[in-house]
PDB file of C-alpha atoms and ligand atoms in Angstrom:
ATOM      1  CA  MET A   1      36.368   0.020   6.098  1.00  0.00           C
ATOM      2  CA  PHE A   2      33.169  -1.824   5.305  1.00  0.00           C
ATOM      3  CA  ASP A   3      32.386  -4.388   2.634  1.00  0.00           C
ATOM      4  CA  ILE A   4      29.086  -4.765   0.834  1.00  0.00           C
ATOM      5  CA  ARG A   5      27.967  -8.233  -0.207  1.00  0.00           C
ATOM      6  CA  VAL A   6      24.816 -10.003  -1.262  1.00  0.00           C
ATOM      7  CA  MET A   7      22.563 -10.971   1.656  1.00  0.00           C
ATOM      8  CA  THR A   8      21.911 -14.672   2.166  1.00  0.00           C
ATOM      9  CA  MET A   9      19.673 -16.525   4.602  1.00  0.00           C
ATOM     10  CA  ALA A  10      22.740 -17.021   6.802  1.00  0.00           C
ATOM     11  CA  ASP A  11      22.441 -13.281   7.541  1.00  0.00           C
ATOM     12  CA  TYR A  12      18.776 -13.515   8.522  1.00  0.00           C
ATOM     13  CA  ASP A  13      19.163 -13.480  12.325  1.00  0.00           C
ATOM     14  CA  ALA A  14      21.665 -10.615  12.292  1.00  0.00           C
ATOM     15  CA  VAL A  15      19.516  -8.585   9.895  1.00  0.00           C
ATOM     16  CA  ILE A  16      16.408  -9.098  12.032  1.00  0.00           C
ATOM     17  CA  ASP A  17      18.353  -8.110  15.169  1.00  0.00           C
ATOM     18  CA  LEU A  18      19.537  -4.977  13.411  1.00  0.00           C
ATOM     19  CA  MET A  19      15.996  -4.050  12.391  1.00  0.00           C
ATOM     20  CA  LYS A  20      14.508  -4.893  15.802  1.00  0.00           C
ATOM     21  CA  GLY A  21      16.902  -2.512  17.475  1.00  0.00           C
ATOM     22  CA  THR A  22      16.037   0.363  15.148  1.00  0.00           C
ATOM     23  CA  PRO A  23      13.182   2.787  15.848  1.00  0.00           C
ATOM     24  CA  GLY A  24      11.244   3.701  12.708  1.00  0.00           C
ATOM     25  CA  VAL A  25      11.583   0.254  11.136  1.00  0.00           C
ATOM     26  CA  SER A  26       8.650  -2.155  11.382  1.00  0.00           C
ATOM     27  CA  LEU A  27       8.799  -5.931  11.266  1.00  0.00           C
ATOM     28  CA  ARG A  28       5.840  -7.914   9.934  1.00  0.00           C
ATOM     29  CA  ASP A  29       4.945 -11.536   9.457  1.00  0.00           C
ATOM     30  CA  ALA A  30       6.180 -10.942   5.913  1.00  0.00           C
ATOM     31  CA  ASP A  31       9.648 -10.701   7.483  1.00  0.00           C
ATOM     32  CA  SER A  32       9.539 -14.227   8.879  1.00  0.00           C
ATOM     33  CA  ARG A  33      12.397 -16.565   8.063  1.00  0.00           C
ATOM     34  CA  GLU A  34      10.262 -18.448   5.540  1.00  0.00           C
ATOM     35  CA  SER A  35       8.970 -15.305   3.825  1.00  0.00           C
ATOM     36  CA  THR A  36      12.420 -13.762   3.702  1.00  0.00           C
ATOM     37  CA  SER A  37      13.794 -16.929   2.151  1.00  0.00           C
ATOM     38  CA  LYS A  38      11.112 -16.778  -0.540  1.00  0.00           C
ATOM     39  CA  TYR A  39      11.822 -13.097  -1.114  1.00  0.00           C
ATOM     40  CA  LEU A  40      15.548 -13.670  -1.582  1.00  0.00           C
ATOM     41  CA  GLU A  41      14.881 -16.566  -3.954  1.00  0.00           C
ATOM     42  CA  ARG A  42      12.440 -14.494  -5.960  1.00  0.00           C
ATOM     43  CA  ASN A  43      14.824 -11.513  -6.083  1.00  0.00           C
ATOM     44  CA  PRO A  44      18.295 -13.069  -6.269  1.00  0.00           C
ATOM     45  CA  GLY A  45      21.281 -10.782  -5.765  1.00  0.00           C
ATOM     46  CA  LEU A  46      19.164  -7.728  -4.944  1.00  0.00           C
ATOM     47  CA  SER A  47      19.524  -7.571  -1.137  1.00  0.00           C
ATOM     48  CA  PHE A  48      22.774  -6.619   0.527  1.00  0.00           C
ATOM     49  CA  VAL A  49      24.541  -6.383   3.864  1.00  0.00           C
ATOM     50  CA  ALA A  50      27.442  -4.222   4.965  1.00  0.00           C
ATOM     51  CA  GLU A  51      30.106  -5.832   7.118  1.00  0.00           C
ATOM     52  CA  ASP A  52      33.005  -4.446   9.061  1.00  0.00           C
ATOM     53  CA  GLY A  53      35.375  -7.022  10.493  1.00  0.00           C
ATOM     54  CA  GLY A  54      32.631  -9.585  10.996  1.00  0.00           C
ATOM     55  CA  VAL A  55      30.110  -7.049  12.333  1.00  0.00           C
ATOM     56  CA  LEU A  56      26.968  -6.823  10.238  1.00  0.00           C
ATOM     57  CA  CYS A  57      26.585  -3.046  10.304  1.00  0.00           C
ATOM     58  CA  GLY A  58      23.988  -2.408   7.608  1.00  0.00           C
ATOM     59  CA  CYS A  59      21.388  -4.004   5.418  1.00  0.00           C
ATOM     60  CA  ILE A  60      18.959  -3.321   2.615  1.00  0.00           C
ATOM     61  CA  MET A  61      16.512  -5.466   0.686  1.00  0.00           C
ATOM     62  CA  SER A  62      15.169  -4.821  -2.766  1.00  0.00           C
ATOM     63  CA  GLY A  63      13.117  -6.511  -5.405  1.00  0.00           C
ATOM     64  CA  HIS A  64      10.998  -5.736  -8.441  1.00  0.00           C
ATOM     65  CA  ASP A  65       7.752  -6.688 -10.084  1.00  0.00           C
ATOM     66  CA  GLY A  66       9.157  -6.639 -13.612  1.00  0.00           C
ATOM     67  CA  ARG A  67       8.355  -2.968 -13.983  1.00  0.00           C
ATOM     68  CA  ARG A  68       9.324  -1.022 -10.850  1.00  0.00           C
ATOM     69  CA  GLY A  69      11.844  -1.653  -8.105  1.00  0.00           C
ATOM     70  CA  TYR A  70      11.073  -1.569  -4.396  1.00  0.00           C
ATOM     71  CA  LEU A  71      13.576  -0.867  -1.651  1.00  0.00           C
ATOM     72  CA  GLN A  72      13.004  -1.763   1.964  1.00  0.00           C
ATOM     73  CA  HIS A  73      14.704  -2.314   5.303  1.00  0.00           C
ATOM     74  CA  LEU A  74      17.610   0.069   4.880  1.00  0.00           C
ATOM     75  CA  VAL A  75      19.273   0.148   8.303  1.00  0.00           C
ATOM     76  CA  VAL A  76      22.759   1.098   9.447  1.00  0.00           C
ATOM     77  CA  LEU A  77      23.952   0.462  13.002  1.00  0.00           C
ATOM     78  CA  PRO A  78      24.062   3.810  14.839  1.00  0.00           C
ATOM     79  CA  ARG A  79      27.809   3.762  15.472  1.00  0.00           C
ATOM     80  CA  TYR A  80      28.453   3.197  11.743  1.00  0.00           C
ATOM     81  CA  ARG A  81      26.276   6.022  10.459  1.00  0.00           C
ATOM     82  CA  ARG A  82      27.507   8.936   8.340  1.00  0.00           C
ATOM     83  CA  GLN A  83      30.256   6.870   6.751  1.00  0.00           C
ATOM     84  CA  GLY A  84      28.499   6.346   3.422  1.00  0.00           C
ATOM     85  CA  ILE A  85      27.234   2.847   4.199  1.00  0.00           C
ATOM     86  CA  ALA A  86      23.588   3.573   3.371  1.00  0.00           C
ATOM     87  CA  ASN A  87      24.553   5.207   0.112  1.00  0.00           C
ATOM     88  CA  ALA A  88      26.734   2.238  -0.817  1.00  0.00           C
ATOM     89  CA  LEU A  89      23.906  -0.197  -0.034  1.00  0.00           C
ATOM     90  CA  VAL A  90      21.341   1.812  -2.007  1.00  0.00           C
ATOM     91  CA  GLU A  91      23.723   2.125  -4.946  1.00  0.00           C
ATOM     92  CA  ARG A  92      24.215  -1.653  -5.065  1.00  0.00           C
ATOM     93  CA  CYS A  93      20.443  -2.121  -5.215  1.00  0.00           C
ATOM     94  CA  LEU A  94      19.890   0.534  -7.849  1.00  0.00           C
ATOM     95  CA  SER A  95      22.744  -0.635 -10.074  1.00  0.00           C
ATOM     96  CA  SER A  96      21.669  -4.284  -9.771  1.00  0.00           C
ATOM     97  CA  LEU A  97      18.083  -3.353 -10.606  1.00  0.00           C
ATOM     98  CA  GLU A  98      19.261  -1.213 -13.510  1.00  0.00           C
ATOM     99  CA  LYS A  99      21.068  -4.237 -14.961  1.00  0.00           C
ATOM    100  CA  LEU A 100      17.675  -5.941 -15.023  1.00  0.00           C
ATOM    101  CA  GLY A 101      16.120  -2.982 -16.843  1.00  0.00           C
ATOM    102  CA  ILE A 102      14.442  -1.515 -13.764  1.00  0.00           C
ATOM    103  CA  LEU A 103      15.093   2.212 -13.806  1.00  0.00           C
ATOM    104  CA  LYS A 104      12.546   3.528 -11.317  1.00  0.00           C
ATOM    105  CA  CYS A 105      12.174   2.498  -7.686  1.00  0.00           C
ATOM    106  CA  HIS A 106       9.781   3.208  -4.859  1.00  0.00           C
ATOM    107  CA  LEU A 107      10.013   2.884  -1.098  1.00  0.00           C
ATOM    108  CA  ASP A 108       7.855   3.538   1.941  1.00  0.00           C
ATOM    109  CA  VAL A 109       8.809   5.711   4.910  1.00  0.00           C
ATOM    110  CA  PHE A 110       6.685   6.086   8.025  1.00  0.00           C
ATOM    111  CA  LYS A 111       5.460   9.663   8.239  1.00  0.00           C
ATOM    112  CA  THR A 112       6.929   9.764  11.758  1.00  0.00           C
ATOM    113  CA  ASN A 113      10.434   8.813  10.548  1.00  0.00           C
ATOM    114  CA  THR A 114      11.716  12.274   9.761  1.00  0.00           C
ATOM    115  CA  ALA A 115      15.386  11.242   9.881  1.00  0.00           C
ATOM    116  CA  ALA A 116      14.779   8.710   7.112  1.00  0.00           C
ATOM    117  CA  ALA A 117      12.758  11.258   5.157  1.00  0.00           C
ATOM    118  CA  ASN A 118      15.659  13.701   5.431  1.00  0.00           C
ATOM    119  CA  TYR A 119      18.083  11.038   4.260  1.00  0.00           C
ATOM    120  CA  TRP A 120      16.065  10.087   1.163  1.00  0.00           C
ATOM    121  CA  HIS A 121      15.383  13.719   0.333  1.00  0.00           C
ATOM    122  CA  SER A 122      19.080  14.555   0.642  1.00  0.00           C
ATOM    123  CA  GLN A 123      19.840  11.829  -1.894  1.00  0.00           C
ATOM    124  CA  GLY A 124      17.453  13.155  -4.505  1.00  0.00           C
ATOM    125  CA  TRP A 125      14.491  10.878  -3.858  1.00  0.00           C
ATOM    126  CA  GLN A 126      11.208  12.577  -4.622  1.00  0.00           C
ATOM    127  CA  LEU A 127       8.444  12.635  -2.020  1.00  0.00           C
ATOM    128  CA  ARG A 128       5.262  11.833  -3.957  1.00  0.00           C
ATOM    129  CA  THR A 129       2.440  14.198  -3.235  1.00  0.00           C
ATOM    130  CA  ASP A 130       0.493  13.241  -6.351  1.00  0.00           C
ATOM    131  CA  ILE A 131      -0.470   9.715  -5.286  1.00  0.00           C
ATOM    132  CA  ASP A 132      -1.881   8.009  -2.224  1.00  0.00           C
ATOM    133  CA  ARG A 133      -0.976   4.435  -1.479  1.00  0.00           C
ATOM    134  CA  TYR A 134      -3.871   2.066  -0.782  1.00  0.00           C
ATOM    135  CA  SER A 135      -3.338  -1.276   0.938  1.00  0.00           C
ATOM    136  CA  PHE A 136      -5.679  -4.202   1.413  1.00  0.00           C
ATOM    137  CA  THR A 137      -4.903  -7.128   3.700  1.00  0.00           C
ATOM    138  CA  ARG A 138      -6.457 -10.468   2.777  1.00  0.00           C
ATOM    139  CA  SER A 139      -6.119 -11.776   6.292  1.00  0.00           C
ATOM    140  CA  ASN A 140      -7.529 -11.039   9.741  1.00  0.00           C
ATOM    141  CA  ASN A 141      -3.984 -10.653  10.957  1.00  0.00           C
ATOM    142  CA  GLU A 142      -3.139  -6.954  11.112  1.00  0.00           C
ATOM    143  CA  ASN A 143       0.564  -7.800  11.202  1.00  0.00           C
ATOM    144  CA  ALA A 144       0.519  -9.761   7.925  1.00  0.00           C
TER     145      ALA A 144
HETATM  146  C1  LIG B   1      18.888   6.631   7.282  1.00  0.00           C
HETATM  147  C2  LIG B   1      20.149   5.779   7.475  1.00  0.00           C
HETATM  148  C3  LIG B   1      19.966   4.446   6.763  1.00  0.00           C
HETATM  149  C4  LIG B   1      21.354   6.541   6.862  1.00  0.00           C
HETATM  150  O1  LIG B   1      22.487   5.690   6.973  1.00  0.00           O
HETATM  151  P1  LIG B   1      23.981   6.266   6.869  1.00  0.00           P
HETATM  152  O2  LIG B   1      24.878   5.120   6.586  1.00  0.00           O
HETATM  153  O3  LIG B   1      24.276   7.090   8.062  1.00  0.00           O
HETATM  154  O4  LIG B   1      23.888   7.212   5.604  1.00  0.00           O
HETATM  155  P2  LIG B   1      25.134   7.699   4.723  1.00  0.00           P
HETATM  156  O5  LIG B   1      26.356   7.791   5.559  1.00  0.00           O
HETATM  157  O6  LIG B   1      25.227   6.881   3.477  1.00  0.00           O
HETATM  158  O7  LIG B   1      24.640   9.173   4.367  1.00  0.00           O
HETATM  159  C5  LIG B   1      24.934   9.764   3.126  1.00  0.00           C
HETATM  160  C6  LIG B   1      24.401  11.177   3.130  1.00  0.00           C
HETATM  161  O8  LIG B   1      22.988  11.169   3.388  1.00  0.00           O
HETATM  162  C7  LIG B   1      22.643  12.271   4.206  1.00  0.00           C
HETATM  163  N1  LIG B   1      22.120  11.796   5.479  1.00  0.00           N
HETATM  164  C8  LIG B   1      22.403  10.665   6.143  1.00  0.00           C
HETATM  165  N2  LIG B   1      21.687  10.551   7.273  1.00  0.00           N
HETATM  166  C9  LIG B   1      20.929  11.643   7.322  1.00  0.00           C
HETATM  167  C10 LIG B   1      19.960  12.118   8.251  1.00  0.00           C
HETATM  168  N3  LIG B   1      19.658  11.430   9.357  1.00  0.00           N
HETATM  169  N4  LIG B   1      19.378  13.307   7.999  1.00  0.00           N
HETATM  170  C11 LIG B   1      19.693  14.026   6.898  1.00  0.00           C
HETATM  171  N5  LIG B   1      20.593  13.613   5.965  1.00  0.00           N
HETATM  172  C12 LIG B   1      21.203  12.456   6.176  1.00  0.00           C
HETATM  173  C13 LIG B   1      23.909  13.111   4.369  1.00  0.00           C
HETATM  174  O9  LIG B   1      23.958  14.032   3.294  1.00  0.00           O
HETATM  175  C14 LIG B   1      24.972  12.056   4.221  1.00  0.00           C
HETATM  176  O10 LIG B   1      26.176  12.597   3.775  1.00  0.00           O
HETATM  177  P3  LIG B   1      27.186  13.280   4.851  1.00  0.00           P
HETATM  178  O11 LIG B   1      27.369  12.280   5.977  1.00  0.00           O
HETATM  179  O12 LIG B   1      28.415  13.489   4.037  1.00  0.00           O
HETATM  180  O13 LIG B   1      26.527  14.539   5.306  1.00  0.00           O
HETATM  181  C15 LIG B   1      20.455   5.556   8.978  1.00  0.00           C
HETATM  182  O14 LIG B   1      20.398   6.782   9.662  1.00  0.00           O
HETATM  183  C16 LIG B   1      19.519   4.584   9.653  1.00  0.00           C
HETATM  184  O15 LIG B   1      19.767   3.377   9.686  1.00  0.00           O
HETATM  185  N6  LIG B   1      18.396   5.081  10.208  1.00  0.00           N
HETATM  186  C17 LIG B   1      17.441   4.250  10.931  1.00  0.00           C
HETATM  187  C18 LIG B   1      16.735   3.273  10.027  1.00  0.00           C
HETATM  188  C19 LIG B   1      15.808   3.946   9.068  1.00  0.00           C
HETATM  189  O16 LIG B   1      15.048   4.828   9.442  1.00  0.00           O
HETATM  190  N7  LIG B   1      15.892   3.486   7.825  1.00  0.00           N
HETATM  191  C20 LIG B   1      15.093   4.012   6.762  1.00  0.00           C
HETATM  192  C21 LIG B   1      13.825   3.267   6.668  1.00  0.00           C
HETATM  193  S1  LIG B   1      12.884   3.898   5.285  1.00  0.00           S
END
């Protein structure tokens, strides 16, 4: 049985390893140790890991801008999938955000990641067809 607990910087290396080994998940400079530390400080108690007997088998990060919540980096180790770990991680984020008054959340999925799309759709998340997301990078670094 797995446990869900708040992610700390002590989990950083294991979380990055988990993401690196997962197709469909991208890592950016914004996922550096320093940036992740700032993110966790800015969004305390809103990112979680799943553990099973010392194995970090899942993770998710979330935060908010005071108005909407944002989920990212939901990953479950392949051999732990279809045991409800992702749902438990998402629920912890949504309930923690709700306690802060954040009732609506967004997330990004690569158009090529159909398995993730199927997961979110199966859980009642609505694919937005009414908006396009625009991004602007204030840096020459395409991996910012
Ligand atoms: C998507 C992912 C996080 C799901 O993790 P998980 O722990 O297996 O999900 P859960 O066990 O909580 O699934 C709950 C329900 O979601 C649905 N579901 C889960 N994975 C699914 C998939 N690949 N396709 C369709 N539905 C899926 C099922 O209804 C499942 O219930 P069931 O097992 O009783 O049928 C996992 O497959 C993963 O890590 N994928 C790679 C990383 C990734 O793409 N992350 C998303 C980035 S946006």
